[in-house]
mmCIF file with all atom_site columns, C-alpha atoms in Angstrom:
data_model
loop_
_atom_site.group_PDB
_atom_site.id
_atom_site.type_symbol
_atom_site.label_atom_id
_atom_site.label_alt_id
_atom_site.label_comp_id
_atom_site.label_asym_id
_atom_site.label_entity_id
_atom_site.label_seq_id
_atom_site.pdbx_PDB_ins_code
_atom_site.Cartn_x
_atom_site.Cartn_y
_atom_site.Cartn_z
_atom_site.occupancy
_atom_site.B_iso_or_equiv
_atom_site.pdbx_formal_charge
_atom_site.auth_seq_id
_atom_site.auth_comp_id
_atom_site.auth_asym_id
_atom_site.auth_atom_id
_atom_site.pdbx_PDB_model_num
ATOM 1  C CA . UNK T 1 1  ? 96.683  84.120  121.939 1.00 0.00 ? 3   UNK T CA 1
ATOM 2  C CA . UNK T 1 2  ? 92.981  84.628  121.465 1.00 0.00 ? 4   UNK T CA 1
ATOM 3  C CA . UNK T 1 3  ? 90.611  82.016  123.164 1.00 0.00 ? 5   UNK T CA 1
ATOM 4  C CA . UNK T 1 4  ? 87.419  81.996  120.825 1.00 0.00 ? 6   UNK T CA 1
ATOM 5  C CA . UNK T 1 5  ? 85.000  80.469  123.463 1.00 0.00 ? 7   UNK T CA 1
ATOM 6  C CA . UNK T 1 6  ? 86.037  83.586  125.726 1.00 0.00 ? 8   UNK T CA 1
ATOM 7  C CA . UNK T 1 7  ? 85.918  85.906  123.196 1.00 0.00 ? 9   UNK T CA 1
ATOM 8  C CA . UNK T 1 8  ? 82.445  84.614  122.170 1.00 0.00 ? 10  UNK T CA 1
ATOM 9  C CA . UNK T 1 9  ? 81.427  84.659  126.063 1.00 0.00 ? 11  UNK T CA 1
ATOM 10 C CA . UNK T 1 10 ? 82.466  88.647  125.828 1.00 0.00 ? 12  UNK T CA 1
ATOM 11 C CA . UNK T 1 11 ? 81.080  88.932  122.725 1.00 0.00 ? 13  UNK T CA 1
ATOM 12 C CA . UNK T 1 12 ? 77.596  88.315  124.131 1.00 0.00 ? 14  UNK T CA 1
ATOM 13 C CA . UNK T 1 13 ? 77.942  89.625  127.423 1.00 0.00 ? 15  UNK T CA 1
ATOM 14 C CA . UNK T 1 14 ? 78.580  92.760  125.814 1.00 0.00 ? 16  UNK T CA 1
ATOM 15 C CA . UNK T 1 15 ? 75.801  92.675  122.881 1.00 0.00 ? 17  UNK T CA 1
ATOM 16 C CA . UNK T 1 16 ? 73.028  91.836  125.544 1.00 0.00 ? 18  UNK T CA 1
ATOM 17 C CA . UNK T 1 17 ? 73.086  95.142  127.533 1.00 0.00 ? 19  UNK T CA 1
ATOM 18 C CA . UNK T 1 18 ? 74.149  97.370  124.541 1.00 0.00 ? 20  UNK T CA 1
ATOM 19 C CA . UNK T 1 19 ? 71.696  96.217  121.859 1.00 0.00 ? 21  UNK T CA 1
ATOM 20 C CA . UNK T 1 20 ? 69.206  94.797  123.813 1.00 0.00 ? 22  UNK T CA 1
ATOM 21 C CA . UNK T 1 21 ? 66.010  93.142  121.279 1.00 0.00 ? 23  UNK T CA 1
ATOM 22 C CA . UNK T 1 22 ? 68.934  93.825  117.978 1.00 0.00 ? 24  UNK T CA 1
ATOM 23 C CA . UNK T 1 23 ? 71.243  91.863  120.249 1.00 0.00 ? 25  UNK T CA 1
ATOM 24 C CA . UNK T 1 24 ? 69.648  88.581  118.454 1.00 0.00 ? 26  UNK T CA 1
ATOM 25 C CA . UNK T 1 25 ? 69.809  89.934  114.904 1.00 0.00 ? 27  UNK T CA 1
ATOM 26 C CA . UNK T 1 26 ? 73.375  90.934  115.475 1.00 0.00 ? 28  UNK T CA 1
ATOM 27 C CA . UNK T 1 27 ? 74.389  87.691  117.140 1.00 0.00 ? 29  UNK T CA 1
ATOM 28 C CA . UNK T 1 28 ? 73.354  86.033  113.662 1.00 0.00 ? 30  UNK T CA 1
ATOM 29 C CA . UNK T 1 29 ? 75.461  87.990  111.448 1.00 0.00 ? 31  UNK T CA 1
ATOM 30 C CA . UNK T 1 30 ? 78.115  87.306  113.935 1.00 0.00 ? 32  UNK T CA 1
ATOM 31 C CA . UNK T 1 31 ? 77.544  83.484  114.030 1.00 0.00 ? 33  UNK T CA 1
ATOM 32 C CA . UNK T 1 32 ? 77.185  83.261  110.078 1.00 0.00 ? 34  UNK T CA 1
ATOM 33 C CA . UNK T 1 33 ? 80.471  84.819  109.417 1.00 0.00 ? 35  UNK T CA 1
ATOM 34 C CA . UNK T 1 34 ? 81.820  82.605  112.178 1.00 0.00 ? 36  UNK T CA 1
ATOM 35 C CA . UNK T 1 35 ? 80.633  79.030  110.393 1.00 0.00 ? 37  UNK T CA 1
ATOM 36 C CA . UNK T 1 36 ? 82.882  80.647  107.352 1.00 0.00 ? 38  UNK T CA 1
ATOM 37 C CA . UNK T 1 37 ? 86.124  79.609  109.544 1.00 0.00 ? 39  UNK T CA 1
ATOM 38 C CA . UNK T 1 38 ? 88.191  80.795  111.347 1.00 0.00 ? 40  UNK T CA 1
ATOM 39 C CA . UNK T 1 39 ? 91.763  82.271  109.525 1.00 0.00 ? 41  UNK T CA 1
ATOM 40 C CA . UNK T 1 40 ? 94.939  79.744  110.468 1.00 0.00 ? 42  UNK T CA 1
ATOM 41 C CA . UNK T 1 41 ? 97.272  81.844  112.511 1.00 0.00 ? 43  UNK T CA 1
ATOM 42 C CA . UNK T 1 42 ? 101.440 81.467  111.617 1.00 0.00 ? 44  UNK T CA 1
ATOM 43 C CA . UNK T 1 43 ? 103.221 79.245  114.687 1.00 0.00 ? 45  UNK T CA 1
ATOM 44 C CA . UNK T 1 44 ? 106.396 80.744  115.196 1.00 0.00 ? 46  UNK T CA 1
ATOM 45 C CA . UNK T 1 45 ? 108.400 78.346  112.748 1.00 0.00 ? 47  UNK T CA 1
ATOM 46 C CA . UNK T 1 46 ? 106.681 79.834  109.615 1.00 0.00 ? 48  UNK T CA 1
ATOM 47 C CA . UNK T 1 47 ? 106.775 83.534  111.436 1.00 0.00 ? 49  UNK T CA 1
ATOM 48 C CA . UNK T 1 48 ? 110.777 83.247  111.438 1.00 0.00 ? 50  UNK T CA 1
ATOM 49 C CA . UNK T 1 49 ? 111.164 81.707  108.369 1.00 0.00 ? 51  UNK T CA 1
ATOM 50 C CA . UNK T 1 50 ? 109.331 85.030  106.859 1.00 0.00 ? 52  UNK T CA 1
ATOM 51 C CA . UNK T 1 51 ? 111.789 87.007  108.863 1.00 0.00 ? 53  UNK T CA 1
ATOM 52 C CA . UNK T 1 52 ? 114.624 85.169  107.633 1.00 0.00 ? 54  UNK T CA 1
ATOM 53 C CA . UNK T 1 53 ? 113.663 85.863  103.679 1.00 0.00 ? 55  UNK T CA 1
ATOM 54 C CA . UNK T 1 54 ? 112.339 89.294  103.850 1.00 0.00 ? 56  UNK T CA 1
ATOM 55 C CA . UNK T 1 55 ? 115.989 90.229  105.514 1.00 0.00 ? 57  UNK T CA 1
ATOM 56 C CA . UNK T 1 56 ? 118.396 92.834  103.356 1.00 0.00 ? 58  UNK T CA 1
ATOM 57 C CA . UNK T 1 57 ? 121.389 91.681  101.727 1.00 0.00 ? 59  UNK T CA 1
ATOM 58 C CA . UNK T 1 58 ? 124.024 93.089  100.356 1.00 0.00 ? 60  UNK T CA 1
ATOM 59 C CA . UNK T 1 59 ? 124.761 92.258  96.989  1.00 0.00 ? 61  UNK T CA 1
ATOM 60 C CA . UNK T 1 60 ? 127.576 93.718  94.961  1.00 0.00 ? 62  UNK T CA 1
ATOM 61 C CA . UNK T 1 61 ? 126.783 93.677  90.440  1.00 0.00 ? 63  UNK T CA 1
ATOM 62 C CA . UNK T 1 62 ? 128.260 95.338  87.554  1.00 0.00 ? 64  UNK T CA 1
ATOM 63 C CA . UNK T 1 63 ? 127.378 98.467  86.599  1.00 0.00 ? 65  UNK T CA 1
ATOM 64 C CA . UNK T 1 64 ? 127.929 100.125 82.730  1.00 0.00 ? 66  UNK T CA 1
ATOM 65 C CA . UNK T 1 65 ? 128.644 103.952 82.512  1.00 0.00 ? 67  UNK T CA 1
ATOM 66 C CA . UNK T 1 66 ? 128.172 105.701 79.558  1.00 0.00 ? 68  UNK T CA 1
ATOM 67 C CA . UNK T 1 67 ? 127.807 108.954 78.680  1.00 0.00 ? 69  UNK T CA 1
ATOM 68 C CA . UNK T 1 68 ? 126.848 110.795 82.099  1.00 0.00 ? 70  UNK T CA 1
ATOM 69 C CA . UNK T 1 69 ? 124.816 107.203 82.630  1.00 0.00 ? 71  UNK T CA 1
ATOM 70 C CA . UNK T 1 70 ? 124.682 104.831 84.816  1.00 0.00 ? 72  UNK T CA 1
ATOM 71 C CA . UNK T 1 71 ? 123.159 101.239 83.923  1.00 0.00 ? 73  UNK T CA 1
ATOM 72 C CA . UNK T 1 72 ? 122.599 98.054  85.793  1.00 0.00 ? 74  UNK T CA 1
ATOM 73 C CA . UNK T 1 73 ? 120.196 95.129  85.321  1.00 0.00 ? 75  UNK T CA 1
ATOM 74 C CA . UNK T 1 74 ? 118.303 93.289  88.441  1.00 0.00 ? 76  UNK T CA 1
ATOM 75 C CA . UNK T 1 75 ? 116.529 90.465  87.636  1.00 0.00 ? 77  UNK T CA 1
ATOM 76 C CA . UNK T 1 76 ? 113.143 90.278  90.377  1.00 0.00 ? 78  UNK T CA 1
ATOM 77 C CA . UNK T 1 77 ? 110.738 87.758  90.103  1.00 0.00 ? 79  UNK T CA 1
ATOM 78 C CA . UNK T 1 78 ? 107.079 88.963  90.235  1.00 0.00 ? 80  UNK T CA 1
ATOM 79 C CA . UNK T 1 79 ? 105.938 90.834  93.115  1.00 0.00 ? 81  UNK T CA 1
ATOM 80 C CA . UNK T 1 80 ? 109.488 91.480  94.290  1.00 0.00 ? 82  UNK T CA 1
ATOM 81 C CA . UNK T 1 81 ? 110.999 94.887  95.949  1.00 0.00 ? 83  UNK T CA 1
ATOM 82 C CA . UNK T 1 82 ? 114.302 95.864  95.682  1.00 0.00 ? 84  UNK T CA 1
ATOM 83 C CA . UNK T 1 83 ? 115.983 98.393  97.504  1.00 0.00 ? 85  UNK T CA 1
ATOM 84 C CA . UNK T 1 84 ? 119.018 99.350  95.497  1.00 0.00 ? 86  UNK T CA 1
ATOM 85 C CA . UNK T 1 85 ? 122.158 101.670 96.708  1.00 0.00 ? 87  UNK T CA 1
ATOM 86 C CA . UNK T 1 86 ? 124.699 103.568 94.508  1.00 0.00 ? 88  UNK T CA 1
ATOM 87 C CA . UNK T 1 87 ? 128.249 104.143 96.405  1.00 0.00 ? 89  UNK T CA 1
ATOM 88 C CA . UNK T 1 88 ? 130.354 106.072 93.539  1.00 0.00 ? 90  UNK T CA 1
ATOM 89 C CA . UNK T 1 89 ? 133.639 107.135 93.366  1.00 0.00 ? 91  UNK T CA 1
ATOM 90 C CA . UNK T 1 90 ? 135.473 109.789 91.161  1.00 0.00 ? 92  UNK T CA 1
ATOM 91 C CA . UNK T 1 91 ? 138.200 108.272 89.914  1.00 0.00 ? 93  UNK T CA 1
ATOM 92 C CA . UNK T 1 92 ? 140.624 111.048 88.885  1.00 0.00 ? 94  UNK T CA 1
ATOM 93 C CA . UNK T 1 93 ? 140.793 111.726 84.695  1.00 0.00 ? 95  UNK T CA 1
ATOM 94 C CA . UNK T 1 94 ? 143.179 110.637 82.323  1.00 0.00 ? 96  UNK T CA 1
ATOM 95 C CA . UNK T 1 95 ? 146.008 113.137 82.656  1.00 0.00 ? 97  UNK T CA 1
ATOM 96 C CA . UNK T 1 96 ? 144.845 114.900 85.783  1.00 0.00 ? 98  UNK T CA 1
ATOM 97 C CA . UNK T 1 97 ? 147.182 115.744 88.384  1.00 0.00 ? 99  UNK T CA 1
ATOM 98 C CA . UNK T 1 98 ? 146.921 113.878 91.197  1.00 0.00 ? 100 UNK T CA 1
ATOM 99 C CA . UNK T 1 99 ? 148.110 115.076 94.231  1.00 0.00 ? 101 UNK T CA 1
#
């Protein structure tokens, strides 16, 4: 995890010798942005629970074949990805031999 009072303490330390009179000017910016907040970081509760929903599954639906075409609905709500597999078999025609 990042400690902001040492990473401020860095921060400077580093600005002083590298920008020398700008080093004021730039330490501004950096303390106006800074007052905006600071972004909320995920414990590890919300970081698994993530995980947990964005895993694959396996789901098995109808499909309709018609005419050299294969159709299937999948209802997403907005935003969604799905990653979608086709496992087809021949089955043999009417009146073929089957050996």
């Amino acid at each position: 995890m990042l400690e902001n009072d040492r990473v401020i303490a860095d921060l400077k330390a580093y600005l002083a010798p590298t920008f020398g009179e700008e080093r004021q000017e730039r330490w501004a910016i950096f303390e106006q942005v800074h007052k905006m907040g600071e972004p909320e970081y995920l414990s590890r509760a919300p970081i698994e629970e993530l995980g947990a929903a964005s895993q694959l599954v396996k789901e098995l639906f109808g499909v309709r074949y018609t005419d050299g075409t294969v159709r299937f609905d999948v209802d997403l709500p907005p935003h969604a990805i799905a990653a979608v597999t086709l496992e087809l078999t021949l089955e043999p025609s009417i009146g073929a031999a089957v050996k």
